[in-house]
Phi, psi and omega in degrees: 000129182289139180294143179260122182283136179295121183299323181295319180292324176295318179298317180294326180291319184259012178299315177300324179296315180296317180297321180291327175296316178296324178297317181293327175295318177297319177295326181300314178294327180299318182303316183282324178295315180290324178298320178294322179294318179293326178295332179271008172101008180287137180286125182296329180287323174295322178299315180298319180296308180297322182300316184277340169296315177298316179299318179294319180293323181290318185278341184302311181299321179295317180294321185291315186272321186278336183242025182297323184268343184252357182286125180292165178294134183268125182240169179295320179297321178292322178297318179296324178293318177293327177299314178293321178299318178292324179296317182285325186263344186236283192295317182279304187294312184289325176297319177291319184297310182287335172294320177294326177295326178292327184270344184236237179210160179301320181296316181294317182296313180293332178292312180291330179295347178289354173284346182301314178300319180294317179294319178297317179298317180296315180295321180295323177293317180298320180275004180061031173269348179228131180261142179227116176258098185289352179268353181253156180299320181288329175292319177296322179297322179293317180290313181295322178296322177296314179294323180293322179294322176294323177296324177294321177296317178296321178296316182293329183276317188265336184246120180267309179077186180299154182272136173265123184299146179296148180292125185295337182268008182296138183284331181227134178245124181256130177261138185294334183292331183267348185248310186274116187255322185207094184290326180294311179296319179296323180293318179297318181293319182289327177294318178297320180292327178296318179297314180295321181293322179298316177297324180297317180296319178296317184291330177300317178298324179290317182292325181298331178291331179268331184225078187284002178282098190290322178295317179294319179295322176299318179296316179298317180299318180293314184292311180293319179296322178296318178296317178298315180295325178296316178297316180298318181292320179297325181291317186264342181242108185263354180273123181292333181294340181294338182276349179276139179236151180264153182276066176214237183294325181296314182296314183289328177292321176295317181296315180295312181297321181291314184284309188280308190269331179264332180266288185295316185296315180297320179297314180294321177298318178298320179295316180292324177296320178295326182277318190239345181100161184293327181296320179301316183297319183285345183291347184265001180297330177299336178296321177296324178299314180295317181293320179295317180297318180294314180293322179296325181283313187276327186260314184266349180071026180287140181284131178253156176239150181300325180300321179290322179294314180297316179297321179295321179296316179297318180298314182296318178298314181296315184289328179277346165295319177296319180297320178296317178298320178294322180295321177295319177301317182293323178295324179288327183269351181289132177297157183296330182283356178257005180292140182292127180273149176276173181297321179293323181291327180291335181279340183290133179289140178274135181276123179274111183269334186296312179299324178297318180296321180293320180294324178295320178296320180295317178297322179296318179296320180294321178297319180295318180295322178296322180294322180291320180294319179294000000 
């Protein structure tokens, strides 16, 4: 009879995978909501500021009450580290990222963002946060997958190929003349944001070791990042009217981005980084690329090119080779007592050895005392 795997243990093993899939679905909707807001004239820098103000306000009550007893002591050195963490993950990276979205398209931005896993993996190897055994199959898979994903990015960027006609049933059709303004500037901005974002993921893992209160850390990142973004926006945006938002798509996009993507998503990412490491978290970004491309084609009527489809397939194959290699590494390093038990094994009674050992010691002591008396 084949062993039956315990469903709960399987769920716990793949819980980080499921959460990361849900995060990418949330990001997919964000790309289109923000693109629509920017098309209606919303300032991307104001959007980043408002978004993280909402995220900080939403997460603050949970962090204050749920982590009151487990929150570590806050020091000046820790604040400076969170300041840099917020700069890399919020005020600097997101302002550049959404500016690139304004100049290009959601499909292009998510495609280039797929370099983040490769960059994160490279930085982690350099800092010895990720081990690579080039003599083993899983080590070769991690290296080859990284190179393959970069080849996919180059294919998607440099090769366009034949045009795939827009889906005739799309509810909204977007024309490139009215949306894409400066592809060169947008490409430079998205590459810069990818580098900054990769460093941010690595730094999250380091900060979590000093400040393991994930809800509190999420709140701090949102609040400090919002303040930084506000200062940056005031410097470059002198029109007071840019800070006003209308109660339509702009308001709801800020609310969605703040609650889902700045609050819940950052918290879940911190939890997954603590469980699996920063490289694991970044490996799921190709899923958002595929979802954005499908939605852009079927819903928005965006024109696709064969080069982007081919590049996306290559990227996904390469990055999930890396994911497979990491899973093998974890299986090899997992202690024996953490191995998932089957249903039959869970039913087997465990033999208690400790009481037996204690009784044997007691009998030995009695024998010794009897010998001394005799």
